[in-house]
């Protein structure tokens, strides 16, 4: 490998390479299990990233897939060894989070902690990793009757830990936030809370910790109707390092298909280039904060 990677990134690199190699050969997971004399569940768990593969298992599997190039084999064997390094249990692996957070959400949190770049496109609310506690409470608290008070509490703790993790890594990760104007106009939590949220985001943008742009209402361009999403890049040098996270009212998912992530990245860049520039967006946010402060009951 030409760059240092963590066990998280190395595990993903190996499992995706194995899945792509199997699919390129037109093999089913059952056929691989039969050939390698493994259980079907072992193949599935390796490709899903639930377990790592030992180098001694990886070598014959690569041979079965016809991967014989010395550099490719060496790269994957090195990644497999890194993937098996012992890591301290992450906070989101604790039982309370495993019980209440979806697999996709926990994988997103894992990837965010390793990301070199995050691109967030949102049409309704601020991205979760930027939500201050008061805004998150006002937003998620509205769903208490549907999902229960216990789950709301866990979701809020998880969201705050995500935010704290990102704030601690701002020197190591590039953050691009693209918001439709409606996000700035929807005063979640009321004027005081929402003004506080905008001030936090304005400070981050003014200090160049995040790149912030707005898609105005009067933009004469077709806006994607497939909802908000995050693109998380795990490497600066590999085009296949980007993962997509998206959710709706019913479910959420992590998508690692390169064609899908490439399409969303292209769409993001198109809209980014059409959006209000960063300086003008910050000015808009400042105006919006002043409007909210005039409505605040504390004034």
PDB file of N, CA, C and O in Angstrom, residues 46-97:
ATOM      1  N   UNK A  46     -17.198 -12.144   5.584  1.00  0.00           N
ATOM      2  CA  UNK A  46     -15.983 -11.502   5.078  1.00  0.00           C
ATOM      3  C   UNK A  46     -16.349 -10.379   4.118  1.00  0.00           C
ATOM      4  O   UNK A  46     -15.822  -9.267   4.204  1.00  0.00           O
ATOM      5  N   UNK A  47     -17.263 -10.641   3.194  1.00  0.00           N
ATOM      6  CA  UNK A  47     -17.636  -9.624   2.200  1.00  0.00           C
ATOM      7  C   UNK A  47     -18.413  -8.478   2.812  1.00  0.00           C
ATOM      8  O   UNK A  47     -18.380  -7.356   2.300  1.00  0.00           O
ATOM      9  N   UNK A  48     -19.110  -8.739   3.915  1.00  0.00           N
ATOM     10  CA  UNK A  48     -19.846  -7.669   4.599  1.00  0.00           C
ATOM     11  C   UNK A  48     -18.959  -6.865   5.541  1.00  0.00           C
ATOM     12  O   UNK A  48     -19.367  -5.805   6.035  1.00  0.00           O
ATOM     13  N   UNK A  49     -17.753  -7.370   5.829  1.00  0.00           N
ATOM     14  CA  UNK A  49     -16.868  -6.682   6.748  1.00  0.00           C
ATOM     15  C   UNK A  49     -17.127  -7.008   8.202  1.00  0.00           C
ATOM     16  O   UNK A  49     -16.602  -6.350   9.099  1.00  0.00           O
ATOM     17  N   UNK A  50     -17.954  -8.044   8.462  1.00  0.00           N
ATOM     18  CA  UNK A  50     -18.235  -8.427   9.846  1.00  0.00           C
ATOM     19  C   UNK A  50     -17.037  -9.115  10.480  1.00  0.00           C
ATOM     20  O   UNK A  50     -16.869  -9.081  11.707  1.00  0.00           O
ATOM     21  N   UNK A  51     -16.219  -9.785   9.668  1.00  0.00           N
ATOM     22  CA  UNK A  51     -14.996 -10.416  10.152  1.00  0.00           C
ATOM     23  C   UNK A  51     -13.883 -10.118   9.157  1.00  0.00           C
ATOM     24  O   UNK A  51     -14.136  -9.763   8.004  1.00  0.00           O
ATOM     25  N   UNK A  52     -12.653 -10.260   9.598  1.00  0.00           N
ATOM     26  CA  UNK A  52     -11.507 -10.099   8.707  1.00  0.00           C
ATOM     27  C   UNK A  52     -11.080 -11.465   8.188  1.00  0.00           C
ATOM     28  O   UNK A  52     -11.429 -12.503   8.760  1.00  0.00           O
ATOM     29  N   UNK A  53     -10.332 -11.474   7.114  1.00  0.00           N
ATOM     30  CA  UNK A  53      -9.829 -12.715   6.545  1.00  0.00           C
ATOM     31  C   UNK A  53      -8.349 -12.855   6.867  1.00  0.00           C
ATOM     32  O   UNK A  53      -7.571 -11.892   6.741  1.00  0.00           O
ATOM     33  N   UNK A  54      -7.959 -14.033   7.299  1.00  0.00           N
ATOM     34  CA  UNK A  54      -6.555 -14.289   7.622  1.00  0.00           C
ATOM     35  C   UNK A  54      -5.738 -14.367   6.338  1.00  0.00           C
ATOM     36  O   UNK A  54      -6.221 -14.850   5.311  1.00  0.00           O
ATOM     37  N   UNK A  55      -4.499 -13.881   6.365  1.00  0.00           N
ATOM     38  CA  UNK A  55      -3.652 -13.956   5.166  1.00  0.00           C
ATOM     39  C   UNK A  55      -3.535 -15.373   4.600  1.00  0.00           C
ATOM     40  O   UNK A  55      -3.492 -15.558   3.386  1.00  0.00           O
ATOM     41  N   UNK A  56      -3.506 -16.386   5.477  1.00  0.00           N
ATOM     42  CA  UNK A  56      -3.395 -17.773   5.008  1.00  0.00           C
ATOM     43  C   UNK A  56      -4.655 -18.226   4.266  1.00  0.00           C
ATOM     44  O   UNK A  56      -4.594 -19.142   3.444  1.00  0.00           O
ATOM     45  N   UNK A  57      -5.786 -17.617   4.570  1.00  0.00           N
ATOM     46  CA  UNK A  57      -7.010 -17.892   3.819  1.00  0.00           C
ATOM     47  C   UNK A  57      -7.072 -17.033   2.558  1.00  0.00           C
ATOM     48  O   UNK A  57      -7.653 -17.441   1.537  1.00  0.00           O
ATOM     49  N   UNK A  58      -6.482 -15.856   2.644  1.00  0.00           N
ATOM     50  CA  UNK A  58      -6.565 -14.920   1.523  1.00  0.00           C
ATOM     51  C   UNK A  58      -5.755 -15.406   0.320  1.00  0.00           C
ATOM     52  O   UNK A  58      -6.209 -15.282  -0.826  1.00  0.00           O
ATOM     53  N   UNK A  59      -4.582 -15.968   0.562  1.00  0.00           N
ATOM     54  CA  UNK A  59      -3.723 -16.383  -0.554  1.00  0.00           C
ATOM     55  C   UNK A  59      -4.417 -17.370  -1.493  1.00  0.00           C
ATOM     56  O   UNK A  59      -4.466 -17.137  -2.704  1.00  0.00           O
ATOM     57  N   UNK A  60      -4.956 -18.482  -0.996  1.00  0.00           N
ATOM     58  CA  UNK A  60      -5.626 -19.407  -1.916  1.00  0.00           C
ATOM     59  C   UNK A  60      -6.885 -18.818  -2.545  1.00  0.00           C
ATOM     60  O   UNK A  60      -7.226 -19.167  -3.681  1.00  0.00           O
ATOM     61  N   UNK A  61      -7.564 -17.937  -1.823  1.00  0.00           N
ATOM     62  CA  UNK A  61      -8.759 -17.320  -2.388  1.00  0.00           C
ATOM     63  C   UNK A  61      -8.401 -16.435  -3.574  1.00  0.00           C
ATOM     64  O   UNK A  61      -9.077 -16.454  -4.612  1.00  0.00           O
ATOM     65  N   UNK A  62      -7.318 -15.675  -3.446  1.00  0.00           N
ATOM     66  CA  UNK A  62      -6.866 -14.841  -4.557  1.00  0.00           C
ATOM     67  C   UNK A  62      -6.479 -15.708  -5.750  1.00  0.00           C
ATOM     68  O   UNK A  62      -6.754 -15.363  -6.907  1.00  0.00           O
ATOM     69  N   UNK A  63      -5.852 -16.846  -5.465  1.00  0.00           N
ATOM     70  CA  UNK A  63      -5.509 -17.754  -6.550  1.00  0.00           C
ATOM     71  C   UNK A  63      -6.744 -18.278  -7.253  1.00  0.00           C
ATOM     72  O   UNK A  63      -6.771 -18.383  -8.493  1.00  0.00           O
ATOM     73  N   UNK A  64      -7.769 -18.625  -6.493  1.00  0.00           N
ATOM     74  CA  UNK A  64      -9.027 -19.104  -7.067  1.00  0.00           C
ATOM     75  C   UNK A  64      -9.674 -18.036  -7.948  1.00  0.00           C
ATOM     76  O   UNK A  64     -10.263 -18.345  -8.994  1.00  0.00           O
ATOM     77  N   UNK A  65      -9.534 -16.780  -7.533  1.00  0.00           N
ATOM     78  CA  UNK A  65     -10.103 -15.673  -8.315  1.00  0.00           C
ATOM     79  C   UNK A  65      -9.211 -15.281  -9.495  1.00  0.00           C
ATOM     80  O   UNK A  65      -9.580 -14.415 -10.284  1.00  0.00           O
ATOM     81  N   UNK A  66      -8.028 -15.877  -9.585  1.00  0.00           N
ATOM     82  CA  UNK A  66      -7.143 -15.563 -10.698  1.00  0.00           C
ATOM     83  C   UNK A  66      -6.348 -14.282 -10.513  1.00  0.00           C
ATOM     84  O   UNK A  66      -5.817 -13.725 -11.474  1.00  0.00           O
ATOM     85  N   UNK A  67      -6.244 -13.816  -9.278  1.00  0.00           N
ATOM     86  CA  UNK A  67      -5.464 -12.613  -8.992  1.00  0.00           C
ATOM     87  C   UNK A  67      -4.033 -13.051  -8.691  1.00  0.00           C
ATOM     88  O   UNK A  67      -3.750 -13.584  -7.602  1.00  0.00           O
ATOM     89  N   UNK A  68      -3.121 -12.858  -9.629  1.00  0.00           N
ATOM     90  CA  UNK A  68      -1.755 -13.345  -9.496  1.00  0.00           C
ATOM     91  C   UNK A  68      -0.707 -12.252  -9.627  1.00  0.00           C
ATOM     92  O   UNK A  68       0.477 -12.503  -9.377  1.00  0.00           O
ATOM     93  N   UNK A  69      -1.137 -11.051 -10.015  1.00  0.00           N
ATOM     94  CA  UNK A  69      -0.186  -9.948 -10.118  1.00  0.00           C
ATOM     95  C   UNK A  69       0.487  -9.731  -8.764  1.00  0.00           C
ATOM     96  O   UNK A  69      -0.190  -9.588  -7.732  1.00  0.00           O
ATOM     97  N   UNK A  70       1.802  -9.699  -8.765  1.00  0.00           N
ATOM     98  CA  UNK A  70       2.559  -9.652  -7.507  1.00  0.00           C
ATOM     99  C   UNK A  70       2.210  -8.422  -6.671  1.00  0.00           C
ATOM    100  O   UNK A  70       2.028  -8.514  -5.450  1.00  0.00           O
ATOM    101  N   UNK A  71       2.120  -7.250  -7.299  1.00  0.00           N
ATOM    102  CA  UNK A  71       1.829  -6.024  -6.552  1.00  0.00           C
ATOM    103  C   UNK A  71       0.421  -6.068  -5.962  1.00  0.00           C
ATOM    104  O   UNK A  71       0.207  -5.640  -4.819  1.00  0.00           O
ATOM    105  N   UNK A  72      -0.526  -6.559  -6.743  1.00  0.00           N
ATOM    106  CA  UNK A  72      -1.910  -6.630  -6.256  1.00  0.00           C
ATOM    107  C   UNK A  72      -2.024  -7.585  -5.080  1.00  0.00           C
ATOM    108  O   UNK A  72      -2.687  -7.287  -4.070  1.00  0.00           O
ATOM    109  N   UNK A  73      -1.383  -8.747  -5.206  1.00  0.00           N
ATOM    110  CA  UNK A  73      -1.419  -9.725  -4.122  1.00  0.00           C
ATOM    111  C   UNK A  73      -0.754  -9.156  -2.870  1.00  0.00           C
ATOM    112  O   UNK A  73      -1.284  -9.268  -1.757  1.00  0.00           O
ATOM    113  N   UNK A  74       0.395  -8.514  -3.045  1.00  0.00           N
ATOM    114  CA  UNK A  74       1.111  -7.936  -1.905  1.00  0.00           C
ATOM    115  C   UNK A  74       0.282  -6.854  -1.224  1.00  0.00           C
ATOM    116  O   UNK A  74       0.225  -6.781   0.010  1.00  0.00           O
ATOM    117  N   UNK A  75      -0.360  -6.022  -2.024  1.00  0.00           N
ATOM    118  CA  UNK A  75      -1.189  -4.939  -1.485  1.00  0.00           C
ATOM    119  C   UNK A  75      -2.321  -5.492  -0.637  1.00  0.00           C
ATOM    120  O   UNK A  75      -2.582  -5.017   0.472  1.00  0.00           O
ATOM    121  N   UNK A  76      -2.997  -6.532  -1.130  1.00  0.00           N
ATOM    122  CA  UNK A  76      -4.136  -7.095  -0.405  1.00  0.00           C
ATOM    123  C   UNK A  76      -3.687  -7.871   0.835  1.00  0.00           C
ATOM    124  O   UNK A  76      -4.356  -7.824   1.871  1.00  0.00           O
ATOM    125  N   UNK A  77      -2.551  -8.559   0.753  1.00  0.00           N
ATOM    126  CA  UNK A  77      -2.051  -9.264   1.924  1.00  0.00           C
ATOM    127  C   UNK A  77      -1.650  -8.289   3.029  1.00  0.00           C
ATOM    128  O   UNK A  77      -1.916  -8.517   4.213  1.00  0.00           O
ATOM    129  N   UNK A  78      -1.030  -7.195   2.638  1.00  0.00           N
ATOM    130  CA  UNK A  78      -0.663  -6.170   3.622  1.00  0.00           C
ATOM    131  C   UNK A  78      -1.911  -5.576   4.254  1.00  0.00           C
ATOM    132  O   UNK A  78      -1.974  -5.389   5.481  1.00  0.00           O
ATOM    133  N   UNK A  79      -2.905  -5.285   3.423  1.00  0.00           N
ATOM    134  CA  UNK A  79      -4.160  -4.725   3.942  1.00  0.00           C
ATOM    135  C   UNK A  79      -4.837  -5.714   4.886  1.00  0.00           C
ATOM    136  O   UNK A  79      -5.393  -5.317   5.921  1.00  0.00           O
ATOM    137  N   UNK A  80      -4.802  -6.994   4.551  1.00  0.00           N
ATOM    138  CA  UNK A  80      -5.417  -8.001   5.408  1.00  0.00           C
ATOM    139  C   UNK A  80      -4.743  -8.056   6.773  1.00  0.00           C
ATOM    140  O   UNK A  80      -5.396  -8.233   7.810  1.00  0.00           O
ATOM    141  N   UNK A  81      -3.413  -7.915   6.790  1.00  0.00           N
ATOM    142  CA  UNK A  81      -2.680  -7.911   8.065  1.00  0.00           C
ATOM    143  C   UNK A  81      -3.027  -6.675   8.892  1.00  0.00           C
ATOM    144  O   UNK A  81      -3.231  -6.765  10.107  1.00  0.00           O
ATOM    145  N   UNK A  82      -3.123  -5.515   8.231  1.00  0.00           N
ATOM    146  CA  UNK A  82      -3.494  -4.285   8.941  1.00  0.00           C
ATOM    147  C   UNK A  82      -4.911  -4.402   9.492  1.00  0.00           C
ATOM    148  O   UNK A  82      -5.194  -3.979  10.618  1.00  0.00           O
ATOM    149  N   UNK A  83      -5.802  -4.994   8.695  1.00  0.00           N
ATOM    150  CA  UNK A  83      -7.202  -5.114   9.104  1.00  0.00           C
ATOM    151  C   UNK A  83      -7.360  -5.944  10.371  1.00  0.00           C
ATOM    152  O   UNK A  83      -8.319  -5.752  11.125  1.00  0.00           O
ATOM    153  N   UNK A  84      -6.427  -6.838  10.630  1.00  0.00           N
ATOM    154  CA  UNK A  84      -6.534  -7.726  11.784  1.00  0.00           C
ATOM    155  C   UNK A  84      -5.863  -7.172  13.042  1.00  0.00           C
ATOM    156  O   UNK A  84      -5.866  -7.818  14.088  1.00  0.00           O
ATOM    157  N   UNK A  85      -5.288  -5.970  12.914  1.00  0.00           N
ATOM    158  CA  UNK A  85      -4.696  -5.344  14.101  1.00  0.00           C
ATOM    159  C   UNK A  85      -5.775  -5.051  15.130  1.00  0.00           C
ATOM    160  O   UNK A  85      -6.879  -4.618  14.795  1.00  0.00           O
ATOM    161  N   UNK A  86      -5.457  -5.282  16.356  1.00  0.00           N
ATOM    162  CA  UNK A  86      -6.430  -5.076  17.423  1.00  0.00           C
ATOM    163  C   UNK A  86      -6.697  -3.577  17.614  1.00  0.00           C
ATOM    164  O   UNK A  86      -5.781  -2.775  17.711  1.00  0.00           O
ATOM    165  N   UNK A  87      -7.981  -3.233  17.656  1.00  0.00           N
ATOM    166  CA  UNK A  87      -8.382  -1.853  17.907  1.00  0.00           C
ATOM    167  C   UNK A  87      -9.146  -1.777  19.222  1.00  0.00           C
ATOM    168  O   UNK A  87      -9.878  -2.702  19.598  1.00  0.00           O
ATOM    169  N   UNK A  88      -8.970  -0.676  19.915  1.00  0.00           N
ATOM    170  CA  UNK A  88      -9.771  -0.440  21.105  1.00  0.00           C
ATOM    171  C   UNK A  88     -11.236  -0.345  20.704  1.00  0.00           C
ATOM    172  O   UNK A  88     -11.566   0.232  19.673  1.00  0.00           O
ATOM    173  N   UNK A  89     -12.103  -0.940  21.491  1.00  0.00           N
ATOM    174  CA  UNK A  89     -13.520  -0.909  21.141  1.00  0.00           C
ATOM    175  C   UNK A  89     -14.016   0.526  21.053  1.00  0.00           C
ATOM    176  O   UNK A  89     -13.827   1.334  21.963  1.00  0.00           O
ATOM    177  N   UNK A  90     -14.627   0.854  19.945  1.00  0.00           N
ATOM    178  CA  UNK A  90     -15.138   2.203  19.732  1.00  0.00           C
ATOM    179  C   UNK A  90     -16.433   2.395  20.531  1.00  0.00           C
ATOM    180  O   UNK A  90     -17.162   1.433  20.812  1.00  0.00           O
ATOM    181  N   UNK A  91     -16.742   3.639  20.854  1.00  0.00           N
ATOM    182  CA  UNK A  91     -17.904   3.911  21.689  1.00  0.00           C
ATOM    183  C   UNK A  91     -19.199   3.420  21.056  1.00  0.00           C
ATOM    184  O   UNK A  91     -20.105   2.935  21.747  1.00  0.00           O
ATOM    185  N   UNK A  92     -19.301   3.495  19.727  1.00  0.00           N
ATOM    186  CA  UNK A  92     -20.545   3.106  19.062  1.00  0.00           C
ATOM    187  C   UNK A  92     -20.728   1.595  18.983  1.00  0.00           C
ATOM    188  O   UNK A  92     -21.767   1.117  18.530  1.00  0.00           O
ATOM    189  N   UNK A  93     -19.729   0.826  19.454  1.00  0.00           N
ATOM    190  CA  UNK A  93     -19.860  -0.620  19.511  1.00  0.00           C
ATOM    191  C   UNK A  93     -20.426  -1.098  20.843  1.00  0.00           C
ATOM    192  O   UNK A  93     -20.706  -2.287  21.010  1.00  0.00           O
ATOM    193  N   UNK A  94     -20.595  -0.163  21.789  1.00  0.00           N
ATOM    194  CA  UNK A  94     -21.190  -0.514  23.072  1.00  0.00           C
ATOM    195  C   UNK A  94     -22.620  -1.006  22.848  1.00  0.00           C
ATOM    196  O   UNK A  94     -23.287  -0.616  21.883  1.00  0.00           O
ATOM    197  N   UNK A  95     -23.104  -1.849  23.754  1.00  0.00           N
ATOM    198  CA  UNK A  95     -24.390  -2.512  23.555  1.00  0.00           C
ATOM    199  C   UNK A  95     -25.539  -1.526  23.375  1.00  0.00           C
ATOM    200  O   UNK A  95     -26.439  -1.745  22.554  1.00  0.00           O
ATOM    201  N   UNK A  96     -25.534  -0.431  24.141  1.00  0.00           N
ATOM    202  CA  UNK A  96     -26.657   0.511  24.033  1.00  0.00           C
ATOM    203  C   UNK A  96     -26.759   1.117  22.637  1.00  0.00           C
ATOM    204  O   UNK A  96     -27.859   1.331  22.120  1.00  0.00           O
ATOM    205  N   UNK A  97     -25.619   1.334  21.997  1.00  0.00           N
ATOM    206  CA  UNK A  97     -25.641   1.880  20.640  1.00  0.00           C
ATOM    207  C   UNK A  97     -25.961   0.798  19.616  1.00  0.00           C
ATOM    208  O   UNK A  97     -26.668   1.046  18.628  1.00  0.00           O
TER     209      UNK A  97
END
